[in-house]
PDB file of C-alpha atoms and ligand atoms in Angstrom:
ATOM      1  CA  MET A 202     -13.049  -7.076  17.283  1.00 85.00           C
ATOM      2  CA  SER A 203     -10.738  -7.610  15.792  1.00 97.00           C
ATOM      3  CA  LEU A 204      -7.905  -4.718  15.066  1.00 98.00           C
ATOM      4  CA  VAL A 205      -7.203  -5.536  11.292  1.00 98.00           C
ATOM      5  CA  LEU A 206     -11.307  -6.304   9.468  1.00 98.00           C
ATOM      6  CA  TYR A 207     -10.172  -8.240   5.868  1.00 98.00           C
ATOM      7  CA  GLU A 208     -13.141  -8.735   3.950  1.00 98.00           C
ATOM      8  CA  VAL A 209     -14.073 -10.064   0.254  1.00 98.00           C
ATOM      9  CA  GLU A 210     -16.252  -8.337  -2.358  1.00 97.00           C
ATOM     10  CA  ASP A 211     -15.875  -9.959  -5.822  1.00 94.00           C
ATOM     11  CA  SER A 212     -12.489 -10.382  -6.004  1.00 96.00           C
ATOM     12  CA  VAL A 213     -11.315  -7.583  -4.118  1.00 98.00           C
ATOM     13  CA  GLY A 214      -9.792  -7.756  -0.767  1.00 98.00           C
ATOM     14  CA  ILE A 215     -10.808  -4.955   1.653  1.00 98.00           C
ATOM     15  CA  ILE A 216      -7.994  -4.469   5.049  1.00 98.00           C
ATOM     16  CA  THR A 217      -9.689  -2.426   7.030  1.00 98.00           C
ATOM     17  CA  ILE A 218      -6.745  -0.835  10.119  1.00 98.00           C
ATOM     18  CA  ASN A 219      -9.684  -1.007  12.906  1.00 98.00           C
ATOM     19  CA  ARG A 220      -8.841   0.852  16.435  1.00 98.00           C
ATOM     20  CA  PRO A 221     -11.166   4.574  15.868  1.00 98.00           C
ATOM     21  CA  GLU A 222     -10.799   5.029  19.159  1.00 98.00           C
ATOM     22  CA  VAL A 223      -6.783   6.194  19.263  1.00 98.00           C
ATOM     23  CA  LEU A 224      -7.034   7.365  15.229  1.00 98.00           C
ATOM     24  CA  ASN A 225      -6.116   3.693  13.773  1.00 98.00           C
ATOM     25  CA  ALA A 226      -2.693   4.101  15.841  1.00 98.00           C
ATOM     26  CA  LEU A 227      -0.484   1.024  15.069  1.00 98.00           C
ATOM     27  CA  ASN A 228       0.748  -1.160  18.317  1.00 98.00           C
ATOM     28  CA  SER A 229       2.625  -3.985  18.009  1.00 98.00           C
ATOM     29  CA  ALA A 230      -0.975  -5.669  17.733  1.00 98.00           C
ATOM     30  CA  VAL A 231      -2.327  -4.402  14.747  1.00 98.00           C
ATOM     31  CA  LEU A 232       1.131  -5.326  13.123  1.00 98.00           C
ATOM     32  CA  ASP A 233       0.572  -9.348  13.996  1.00 98.00           C
ATOM     33  CA  GLU A 234      -2.832  -9.188  12.541  1.00 98.00           C
ATOM     34  CA  LEU A 235      -1.923  -6.865  10.047  1.00 98.00           C
ATOM     35  CA  ARG A 236       1.135 -10.025   8.839  1.00 98.00           C
ATOM     36  CA  ASP A 237      -1.648 -12.431   9.703  1.00 98.00           C
ATOM     37  CA  VAL A 238      -4.469 -11.122   6.933  1.00 98.00           C
ATOM     38  CA  LEU A 239      -1.707 -10.567   4.246  1.00 98.00           C
ATOM     39  CA  ARG A 240      -1.190 -14.272   5.262  1.00 97.00           C
ATOM     40  CA  LYS A 241      -4.626 -15.540   4.349  1.00 96.00           C
ATOM     41  CA  VAL A 242      -5.413 -13.863   1.022  1.00 98.00           C
ATOM     42  CA  ASP A 243      -5.315 -16.513  -1.315  1.00 97.00           C
ATOM     43  CA  ILE A 244      -4.245 -14.736  -4.433  1.00 94.00           C
ATOM     44  CA  ASN A 245      -5.972 -16.910  -7.003  1.00 93.00           C
ATOM     45  CA  THR A 246      -9.211 -15.494  -5.957  1.00 95.00           C
ATOM     46  CA  VAL A 247      -8.576 -12.430  -4.957  1.00 98.00           C
ATOM     47  CA  ARG A 248      -7.011 -10.066  -7.884  1.00 98.00           C
ATOM     48  CA  CYS A 249      -6.472  -6.658  -6.185  1.00 98.00           C
ATOM     49  CA  LEU A 250      -5.974  -5.743  -1.950  1.00 98.00           C
ATOM     50  CA  ILE A 251      -7.333  -2.176  -0.794  1.00 99.00           C
ATOM     51  CA  VAL A 252      -5.750  -1.056   2.314  1.00 99.00           C
ATOM     52  CA  THR A 253      -7.615   1.776   4.681  1.00 99.00           C
ATOM     53  CA  GLY A 254      -8.715   2.994   7.864  1.00 98.00           C
ATOM     54  CA  ALA A 255     -12.141   2.452  10.524  1.00 98.00           C
ATOM     55  CA  GLY A 256     -13.801   5.940  10.611  1.00 97.00           C
ATOM     56  CA  ASP A 257     -13.915   8.571   9.030  1.00 94.00           C
ATOM     57  CA  LYS A 258     -10.883  10.796  10.479  1.00 97.00           C
ATOM     58  CA  SER A 259      -7.986   9.137   9.646  1.00 98.00           C
ATOM     59  CA  PHE A 260      -6.931   6.893   7.885  1.00 98.00           C
ATOM     60  CA  VAL A 261      -3.719   5.849   9.924  1.00 99.00           C
ATOM     61  CA  ALA A 262      -2.037   8.686  12.946  1.00 98.00           C
ATOM     62  CA  GLY A 263       1.605   6.892  12.987  1.00 98.00           C
ATOM     63  CA  ALA A 264       2.511   4.033  15.675  1.00 98.00           C
ATOM     64  CA  ASP A 265       1.059   4.054  18.828  1.00 98.00           C
ATOM     65  CA  ILE A 266       2.813   7.144  20.872  1.00 98.00           C
ATOM     66  CA  ALA A 267       1.471   5.678  23.931  1.00 98.00           C
ATOM     67  CA  GLU A 268       2.862   2.087  23.473  1.00 98.00           C
ATOM     68  CA  MET A 269       6.199   3.133  21.964  1.00 98.00           C
ATOM     69  CA  LYS A 270       7.207   5.626  25.013  1.00 98.00           C
ATOM     70  CA  ASN A 271       8.479   3.738  27.241  1.00 97.00           C
ATOM     71  CA  LEU A 272      10.856   1.174  24.566  1.00 98.00           C
ATOM     72  CA  ASN A 273      14.002   0.584  25.451  1.00 98.00           C
ATOM     73  CA  SER A 274      16.730   1.103  22.580  1.00 98.00           C
ATOM     74  CA  ARG A 275      16.916  -2.712  21.153  1.00 98.00           C
ATOM     75  CA  GLU A 276      12.934  -2.698  21.660  1.00 98.00           C
ATOM     76  CA  ALA A 277      12.839  -0.019  20.042  1.00 98.00           C
ATOM     77  CA  MET A 278      14.409  -1.325  17.444  1.00 98.00           C
ATOM     78  CA  GLU A 279      12.615  -4.713  17.614  1.00 98.00           C
ATOM     79  CA  PHE A 280       9.516  -2.227  16.701  1.00 98.00           C
ATOM     80  CA  SER A 281      10.589  -0.711  13.356  1.00 98.00           C
ATOM     81  CA  VAL A 282      11.623  -4.666  12.531  1.00 98.00           C
ATOM     82  CA  LYS A 283       8.230  -6.184  13.197  1.00 98.00           C
ATOM     83  CA  GLY A 284       6.836  -3.028  11.122  1.00 98.00           C
ATOM     84  CA  ASN A 285       9.464  -2.653   8.336  1.00 98.00           C
ATOM     85  CA  ASN A 286       8.745  -6.117   7.882  1.00 98.00           C
ATOM     86  CA  VAL A 287       4.885  -6.165   7.818  1.00 98.00           C
ATOM     87  CA  PHE A 288       5.071  -3.626   5.352  1.00 98.00           C
ATOM     88  CA  GLU A 289       7.740  -4.153   2.996  1.00 97.00           C
ATOM     89  CA  ASN A 290       5.302  -8.023   2.773  1.00 97.00           C
ATOM     90  CA  LEU A 291       2.854  -5.673   1.706  1.00 97.00           C
ATOM     91  CA  ALA A 292       5.036  -3.735  -0.908  1.00 97.00           C
ATOM     92  CA  LYS A 293       6.086  -6.740  -1.895  1.00 96.00           C
ATOM     93  CA  PHE A 294       2.570  -8.354  -1.601  1.00 98.00           C
ATOM     94  CA  PRO A 295       1.870 -11.042  -5.590  1.00 98.00           C
ATOM     95  CA  ILE A 296      -0.816  -8.651  -6.117  1.00 98.00           C
ATOM     96  CA  PRO A 297      -1.803  -4.837  -6.415  1.00 98.00           C
ATOM     97  CA  VAL A 298      -2.377  -2.853  -3.011  1.00 98.00           C
ATOM     98  CA  ILE A 299      -4.322   0.479  -3.012  1.00 99.00           C
ATOM     99  CA  ALA A 300      -4.248   2.898  -0.015  1.00 99.00           C
ATOM    100  CA  ALA A 301      -7.770   4.744  -0.177  1.00 99.00           C
ATOM    101  CA  VAL A 302      -6.224   7.216   2.991  1.00 99.00           C
ATOM    102  CA  ASN A 303      -9.252   8.806   4.488  1.00 98.00           C
ATOM    103  CA  GLY A 304      -7.739  10.792   7.063  1.00 98.00           C
ATOM    104  CA  TYR A 305      -4.844  10.695   8.984  1.00 98.00           C
ATOM    105  CA  ALA A 306      -1.907   9.614   7.425  1.00 99.00           C
ATOM    106  CA  LEU A 307       0.514  10.420   9.353  1.00 98.00           C
ATOM    107  CA  GLY A 308       4.124   8.710  10.997  1.00 98.00           C
ATOM    108  CA  GLY A 309       3.921   4.766  10.571  1.00 98.00           C
ATOM    109  CA  GLY A 310       0.541   6.011   8.495  1.00 98.00           C
ATOM    110  CA  CYS A 311       2.193   7.953   6.350  1.00 98.00           C
ATOM    111  CA  GLU A 312       4.980   4.593   5.968  1.00 98.00           C
ATOM    112  CA  LEU A 313       1.959   2.688   5.893  1.00 98.00           C
ATOM    113  CA  CYS A 314       0.348   3.978   1.845  1.00 98.00           C
ATOM    114  CA  LEU A 315       3.628   4.271   0.816  1.00 98.00           C
ATOM    115  CA  SER A 316       4.606   0.549   1.388  1.00 98.00           C
ATOM    116  CA  CYS A 317       0.878   0.394  -0.984  1.00 98.00           C
ATOM    117  CA  ASP A 318       1.467   0.433  -4.819  1.00 98.00           C
ATOM    118  CA  ILE A 319      -0.971   3.026  -5.751  1.00 98.00           C
ATOM    119  CA  ARG A 320      -2.030   6.113  -3.199  1.00 98.00           C
ATOM    120  CA  ILE A 321      -5.247   7.901  -3.191  1.00 99.00           C
ATOM    121  CA  CYS A 322      -7.152  10.120  -0.879  1.00 98.00           C
ATOM    122  CA  SER A 323     -10.275  11.926   0.756  1.00 98.00           C
ATOM    123  CA  GLU A 324     -10.176  15.720   0.495  1.00 98.00           C
ATOM    124  CA  ASN A 325      -9.455  15.912   4.842  1.00 98.00           C
ATOM    125  CA  ALA A 326      -6.253  13.310   4.514  1.00 98.00           C
ATOM    126  CA  VAL A 327      -3.029  14.995   6.008  1.00 98.00           C
ATOM    127  CA  PHE A 328       0.072  13.637   5.558  1.00 98.00           C
ATOM    128  CA  GLY A 329       3.639  14.046   7.462  1.00 98.00           C
ATOM    129  CA  GLN A 330       6.333  12.175   8.988  1.00 98.00           C
ATOM    130  CA  PRO A 331       6.293  13.589  12.722  1.00 98.00           C
ATOM    131  CA  GLU A 332       8.631  11.672  14.745  1.00 98.00           C
ATOM    132  CA  THR A 333      11.261  14.005  14.970  1.00 98.00           C
ATOM    133  CA  GLY A 334       9.395  16.483  16.695  1.00 98.00           C
ATOM    134  CA  LEU A 335       8.936  12.999  18.930  1.00 98.00           C
ATOM    135  CA  GLY A 336      12.638  12.723  19.277  1.00 98.00           C
ATOM    136  CA  ILE A 337      12.209   9.639  17.231  1.00 98.00           C
ATOM    137  CA  THR A 338      13.174   9.425  13.321  1.00 98.00           C
ATOM    138  CA  PRO A 339      10.635   7.898  11.025  1.00 98.00           C
ATOM    139  CA  GLY A 340      10.629   3.506  11.606  1.00 98.00           C
ATOM    140  CA  PHE A 341       9.004   1.732   8.717  1.00 98.00           C
ATOM    141  CA  GLY A 342      10.683   3.181   5.832  1.00 98.00           C
ATOM    142  CA  GLY A 343       9.939   6.546   6.171  1.00 98.00           C
ATOM    143  CA  THR A 344      13.455   7.539   5.598  1.00 98.00           C
ATOM    144  CA  GLN A 345      13.456   5.066   2.720  1.00 97.00           C
ATOM    145  CA  ARG A 346      10.265   5.105   0.323  1.00 97.00           C
ATOM    146  CA  LEU A 347       9.571   8.465   1.059  1.00 98.00           C
ATOM    147  CA  ILE A 348      12.316  10.234  -1.175  1.00 97.00           C
ATOM    148  CA  ARG A 349      11.952   7.398  -3.589  1.00 95.00           C
ATOM    149  CA  MET A 350       8.323   8.247  -3.939  1.00 96.00           C
ATOM    150  CA  VAL A 351       8.534  12.273  -3.689  1.00 98.00           C
ATOM    151  CA  GLY A 352      12.670  13.105  -4.597  1.00 97.00           C
ATOM    152  CA  GLU A 353      14.676  13.505  -1.871  1.00 97.00           C
ATOM    153  CA  GLY A 354      14.583  17.477  -1.001  1.00 98.00           C
ATOM    154  CA  MET A 355      11.216  17.558  -0.364  1.00 98.00           C
ATOM    155  CA  ALA A 356      11.443  13.531   1.488  1.00 98.00           C
ATOM    156  CA  LYS A 357      14.679  15.411   3.737  1.00 98.00           C
ATOM    157  CA  GLN A 358      11.840  18.448   4.233  1.00 98.00           C
ATOM    158  CA  MET A 359       8.831  16.427   5.540  1.00 98.00           C
ATOM    159  CA  ILE A 360      11.347  14.474   7.502  1.00 98.00           C
ATOM    160  CA  TYR A 361      13.079  17.716   9.602  1.00 98.00           C
ATOM    161  CA  THR A 362      10.216  19.958   9.649  1.00 98.00           C
ATOM    162  CA  ALA A 363       7.707  17.708  10.939  1.00 98.00           C
ATOM    163  CA  ARG A 364       5.461  19.617   9.305  1.00 98.00           C
ATOM    164  CA  ASN A 365       2.218  18.059   7.889  1.00 98.00           C
ATOM    165  CA  ILE A 366       1.127  18.435   4.252  1.00 98.00           C
ATOM    166  CA  LYS A 367      -2.678  18.595   2.682  1.00 98.00           C
ATOM    167  CA  SER A 368      -4.066  16.632   0.848  1.00 98.00           C
ATOM    168  CA  ASP A 369      -3.735  18.976  -2.235  1.00 98.00           C
ATOM    169  CA  GLU A 370      -0.139  19.307  -2.011  1.00 98.00           C
ATOM    170  CA  ALA A 371       0.130  15.772  -1.310  1.00 98.00           C
ATOM    171  CA  TYR A 372      -1.276  15.079  -4.803  1.00 98.00           C
ATOM    172  CA  ARG A 373       0.887  18.110  -5.912  1.00 98.00           C
ATOM    173  CA  ILE A 374       4.001  16.411  -5.133  1.00 98.00           C
ATOM    174  CA  GLY A 375       3.123  13.083  -6.583  1.00 98.00           C
ATOM    175  CA  LEU A 376       2.527  11.394  -3.255  1.00 98.00           C
ATOM    176  CA  VAL A 377      -1.227  10.101  -4.582  1.00 98.00           C
ATOM    177  CA  ASN A 378      -2.938  10.309  -7.371  1.00 98.00           C
ATOM    178  CA  SER A 379      -5.960  11.688  -6.819  1.00 98.00           C
ATOM    179  CA  VAL A 380      -8.003  12.965  -3.662  1.00 98.00           C
ATOM    180  CA  HIS A 381     -11.932  12.665  -3.838  1.00 98.00           C
ATOM    181  CA  PRO A 382     -14.749  13.813  -2.022  1.00 98.00           C
ATOM    182  CA  VAL A 383     -15.037  13.368   2.255  1.00 98.00           C
ATOM    183  CA  GLY A 384     -16.203   9.436   2.215  1.00 97.00           C
ATOM    184  CA  GLU A 385     -15.410   8.303  -1.581  1.00 98.00           C
ATOM    185  CA  VAL A 386     -11.916   7.138  -1.691  1.00 98.00           C
ATOM    186  CA  LEU A 387     -13.193   3.588  -0.890  1.00 98.00           C
ATOM    187  CA  ASN A 388     -15.473   3.723  -3.919  1.00 98.00           C
ATOM    188  CA  ALA A 389     -12.680   5.087  -5.992  1.00 98.00           C
ATOM    189  CA  ALA A 390     -10.258   2.736  -4.974  1.00 98.00           C
ATOM    190  CA  LYS A 391     -12.952   0.072  -5.165  1.00 98.00           C
ATOM    191  CA  LYS A 392     -13.309   1.161  -9.069  1.00 98.00           C
ATOM    192  CA  ILE A 393      -9.311   1.154  -9.573  1.00 98.00           C
ATOM    193  CA  ALA A 394      -8.911  -1.770  -7.853  1.00 98.00           C
ATOM    194  CA  LYS A 395     -11.844  -3.266 -10.134  1.00 98.00           C
ATOM    195  CA  GLN A 396     -10.171  -2.149 -13.589  1.00 97.00           C
ATOM    196  CA  ILE A 397      -7.352  -4.189 -12.548  1.00 98.00           C
ATOM    197  CA  ALA A 398      -9.205  -7.769 -11.215  1.00 97.00           C
ATOM    198  CA  ALA A 399     -10.357  -6.978 -14.723  1.00 97.00           C
ATOM    199  CA  ASN A 400      -6.882  -8.010 -16.299  1.00 98.00           C
ATOM    200  CA  ALA A 401      -5.363 -10.999 -17.046  1.00 98.00           C
ATOM    201  CA  PRO A 402      -3.976 -11.501 -13.108  1.00 97.00           C
ATOM    202  CA  ILE A 403      -0.774 -13.594 -14.459  1.00 98.00           C
ATOM    203  CA  ALA A 404       0.310 -10.714 -16.054  1.00 98.00           C
ATOM    204  CA  VAL A 405      -0.739  -8.217 -13.280  1.00 98.00           C
ATOM    205  CA  ARG A 406       1.718  -9.886 -11.209  1.00 98.00           C
ATOM    206  CA  ALA A 407       4.352 -10.152 -13.229  1.00 98.00           C
ATOM    207  CA  SER A 408       3.808  -6.582 -14.134  1.00 98.00           C
ATOM    208  CA  LYS A 409       4.181  -5.895  -9.944  1.00 98.00           C
ATOM    209  CA  GLU A 410       7.041  -8.410  -9.364  1.00 97.00           C
ATOM    210  CA  ALA A 411       9.164  -6.836 -11.844  1.00 97.00           C
ATOM    211  CA  ILE A 412       8.562  -3.445 -10.867  1.00 96.00           C
ATOM    212  CA  HIS A 413       9.609  -3.899  -7.557  1.00 95.00           C
ATOM    213  CA  ARG A 414      12.280  -6.114  -8.258  1.00 94.00           C
ATOM    214  CA  GLY A 415      13.903  -4.233 -11.038  1.00 94.00           C
ATOM    215  CA  ARG A 416      14.125  -0.485  -9.386  1.00 89.00           C
ATOM    216  CA  LEU A 417      16.197  -1.536  -6.762  1.00 86.00           C
ATOM    217  CA  LEU A 418      18.601  -2.828  -9.804  1.00 95.00           C
ATOM    218  CA  PRO A 419      20.146  -1.221 -11.925  1.00 96.00           C
ATOM    219  CA  ILE A 420      18.521  -0.443 -15.210  1.00 96.00           C
ATOM    220  CA  GLU A 421      20.616  -3.081 -17.353  1.00 96.00           C
ATOM    221  CA  GLY A 422      19.377  -5.565 -14.357  1.00 97.00           C
ATOM    222  CA  GLY A 423      16.062  -3.873 -14.919  1.00 97.00           C
ATOM    223  CA  LYS A 424      15.863  -5.172 -18.410  1.00 97.00           C
ATOM    224  CA  LEU A 425      16.468  -8.501 -17.888  1.00 97.00           C
ATOM    225  CA  VAL A 426      13.568  -8.928 -15.080  1.00 97.00           C
ATOM    226  CA  GLU A 427      11.534  -7.083 -17.612  1.00 97.00           C
ATOM    227  CA  GLU A 428      12.438 -10.010 -20.527  1.00 98.00           C
ATOM    228  CA  ARG A 429      11.989 -12.558 -18.032  1.00 97.00           C
ATOM    229  CA  ALA A 430       8.034 -11.436 -17.063  1.00 97.00           C
ATOM    230  CA  PHE A 431       7.635 -10.784 -20.383  1.00 98.00           C
ATOM    231  CA  GLY A 432       8.552 -13.958 -21.349  1.00 98.00           C
ATOM    232  CA  ILE A 433       6.694 -15.841 -19.185  1.00 97.00           C
ATOM    233  CA  CYS A 434       3.744 -14.174 -19.818  1.00 98.00           C
ATOM    234  CA  PHE A 435       3.701 -16.600 -23.206  1.00 98.00           C
ATOM    235  CA  GLU A 436       3.625 -19.520 -21.392  1.00 97.00           C
ATOM    236  CA  THR A 437      -0.020 -18.652 -20.523  1.00 98.00           C
ATOM    237  CA  HIS A 438      -3.255 -19.574 -21.257  1.00 98.00           C
ATOM    238  CA  ASP A 439      -4.816 -15.166 -20.452  1.00 98.00           C
ATOM    239  CA  GLN A 440      -1.592 -14.361 -23.251  1.00 98.00           C
ATOM    240  CA  GLN A 441      -3.628 -16.124 -25.907  1.00 98.00           C
ATOM    241  CA  GLU A 442      -6.753 -15.222 -24.592  1.00 98.00           C
ATOM    242  CA  GLY A 443      -6.179 -11.359 -24.277  1.00 98.00           C
ATOM    243  CA  MET A 444      -4.262 -11.071 -27.865  1.00 98.00           C
ATOM    244  CA  GLY A 445      -6.916 -13.509 -29.455  1.00 98.00           C
ATOM    245  CA  ALA A 446     -10.274 -10.957 -28.506  1.00 98.00           C
ATOM    246  CA  PHE A 447      -7.956  -8.354 -29.859  1.00 98.00           C
ATOM    247  CA  LEU A 448      -7.933  -9.849 -33.201  1.00 98.00           C
ATOM    248  CA  GLU A 449     -11.290 -11.917 -32.886  1.00 98.00           C
ATOM    249  CA  LYS A 450     -12.665  -8.067 -32.392  1.00 97.00           C
ATOM    250  CA  ARG A 451     -14.324  -9.201 -29.375  1.00 97.00           C
ATOM    251  CA  LYS A 452     -15.025  -6.909 -25.586  1.00 93.00           C
ATOM    252  CA  GLU A 453     -15.927 -10.283 -23.535  1.00 94.00           C
ATOM    253  CA  LYS A 454     -12.122 -11.935 -22.461  1.00 95.00           C
ATOM    254  CA  LYS A 455     -11.995 -14.573 -19.754  1.00 95.00           C
ATOM    255  CA  PHE A 456      -9.248 -14.693 -17.939  1.00 97.00           C
ATOM    256  CA  THR A 457      -8.605 -17.877 -15.923  1.00 95.00           C
ATOM    257  CA  ASN A 458      -5.485 -17.316 -14.002  1.00 95.00           C
ATOM    258  CA  ASN A 459      -3.342 -19.529 -16.418  1.00 95.00           C
TER     259      ASN A 459
HETATM  260  N1  LIG B  10      -0.096   6.938  19.118  1.00 65.90           N
HETATM  261  C1  LIG B  10      -1.527   6.849  20.238  1.00 65.90           C
HETATM  262  N2  LIG B  10      -2.212   6.710  20.083  1.00 65.90           N
HETATM  263  C2  LIG B  10      -2.934   8.547  19.423  1.00 65.90           C
HETATM  264  C3  LIG B  10      -2.054   8.731  18.218  1.00 65.90           C
HETATM  265  C4  LIG B  10      -0.505   7.796  18.202  1.00 65.90           C
HETATM  266  N3  LIG B  10      -0.280   7.942  17.239  1.00 65.90           N
HETATM  267  N4  LIG B  10      -2.603   9.731  17.646  1.00 65.90           N
HETATM  268  C5  LIG B  10      -3.815   9.613  17.847  1.00 65.90           C
HETATM  269  N5  LIG B  10      -4.219   9.054  19.394  1.00 65.90           N
HETATM  270  C6  LIG B  10      -4.808   9.577  19.803  1.00 65.90           C
HETATM  271  C7  LIG B  10      -5.105   9.860  20.827  1.00 65.90           C
HETATM  272  O1  LIG B  10      -4.521  10.236  21.886  1.00 65.90           O
HETATM  273  C8  LIG B  10      -6.426  10.156  21.828  1.00 65.90           C
HETATM  274  O2  LIG B  10      -6.193   9.881  22.777  1.00 65.90           O
HETATM  275  P1  LIG B  10      -6.991   9.777  23.711  1.00 65.90           P
HETATM  276  O3  LIG B  10      -9.062  10.359  22.776  1.00 65.90           O
HETATM  277  O4  LIG B  10      -7.280   8.658  24.884  1.00 65.90           O
HETATM  278  O5  LIG B  10      -6.800  11.176  24.349  1.00 65.90           O
HETATM  279  C9  LIG B  10      -7.192  10.102  20.168  1.00 65.90           C
HETATM  280  O6  LIG B  10      -6.320   9.250  19.609  1.00 65.90           O
HETATM  281  C10 LIG B  10      -7.377  11.290  19.434  1.00 65.90           C
HETATM  282  O7  LIG B  10      -6.740  12.065  19.273  1.00 65.90           O
HETATM  283  P2  LIG B  10      -6.830  13.601  19.275  1.00 65.90           P
HETATM  284  O8  LIG B  10      -5.354  13.904  18.735  1.00 65.90           O
HETATM  285  O9  LIG B  10      -8.181  13.611  20.162  1.00 65.90           O
HETATM  286  O10 LIG B  10      -7.199  13.819  17.786  1.00 65.90           O
HETATM  287  P3  LIG B  10      -7.066  15.628  17.356  1.00 65.90           P
HETATM  288  O11 LIG B  10      -8.649  15.333  16.162  1.00 65.90           O
HETATM  289  O12 LIG B  10      -7.272  16.580  18.711  1.00 65.90           O
HETATM  290  O13 LIG B  10      -5.894  15.447  17.171  1.00 65.90           O
HETATM  291  C11 LIG B  10      -4.278  14.198  15.177  1.00 65.90           C
HETATM  292  C12 LIG B  10      -5.889  14.792  15.651  1.00 65.90           C
HETATM  293  C13 LIG B  10      -4.736  12.988  14.173  1.00 65.90           C
HETATM  294  C14 LIG B  10      -3.149  15.957  14.511  1.00 65.90           C
HETATM  295  C15 LIG B  10      -3.468  13.723  16.864  1.00 65.90           C
HETATM  296  O14 LIG B  10      -3.785  12.443  17.351  1.00 65.90           O
HETATM  297  C16 LIG B  10      -1.866  13.073  16.432  1.00 65.90           C
HETATM  298  O15 LIG B  10      -0.780  14.601  16.015  1.00 65.90           O
HETATM  299  N6  LIG B  10      -1.313  12.202  16.806  1.00 65.90           N
HETATM  300  C17 LIG B  10       0.202  11.504  17.041  1.00 65.90           C
HETATM  301  C18 LIG B  10       0.301  11.652  15.501  1.00 65.90           C
HETATM  302  C19 LIG B  10       2.086  11.525  15.424  1.00 65.90           C
HETATM  303  O16 LIG B  10       2.820  12.285  15.766  1.00 65.90           O
HETATM  304  N7  LIG B  10       1.622  10.515  14.773  1.00 65.90           N
HETATM  305  C20 LIG B  10       3.199   9.519  14.814  1.00 65.90           C
HETATM  306  C21 LIG B  10       3.619   8.985  15.660  1.00 65.90           C
HETATM  307  S1  LIG B  10       5.304   7.846  15.371  1.00 65.90           S
END
């Protein structure tokens, strides 16, 4: 059985981390499979990805502690590089990625959802960076992405104390956009994905690229990235279609990804 499942429903790709017996903990093989799944996503037909965890208890309960326990320093650094590379691929993946957090999102699980564009969760979700309690630092982006998401003060508190937070607190600090009853988070993610899929694909991809590239730059540089993206849209059929539909008071739009 694959450790990472991939299915396409309409134009939405659903990636499921599939090791429910260990609460979907990320070992090296899972990271390899996730990398390979991302390579096979056809961005000409798939408009949005959803990442979730198998079972009803856990999104991802972290990197695999049993696998990590006896790593030496060099091997540990290589594991961190591997995780960071896969998660960075997700963060800059050409189409939007939604994390449907259906339970524990601890350590690497919290970092996995941080590398997605949008995070929503179920009421039983638990977030945290427990690494310092295990004698290590976060290694798959937690020290970098969490501060950008929830601010430095809250991120430092979460990392230094290793305290887990529940879904209501995650919502309050802006870690997730919405909280859903248990069992409903995947459908909620599909609903958002369908809204994204209904829009002009080139415009959505260009928006993601502008946001991703621009936020690493000073605002002046970021605006240049935006201006270029904006201009490129005006070379597309879909810009004519979208604006034409508005002016002709047409509800139906035929975006062709061109
Ligand atoms: N790595 C390896 N195995 C893990 C794991 C992880 N990160 N998280 C859970 N598991 C395994 C457990 O060892 C257990 O395996 P077993 O049945 O062979 O004993 C199984 O998953 C179920 O976990 P269990 O701890 O029995 O479930 P629980 O409901 O009592 O507790 C958690 C759930 C998430 C609170 C607890 O599993 C936990 O704290 N996990 C580690 C979280 C963590 O520190 N992640 C960061 C790693 S850097």
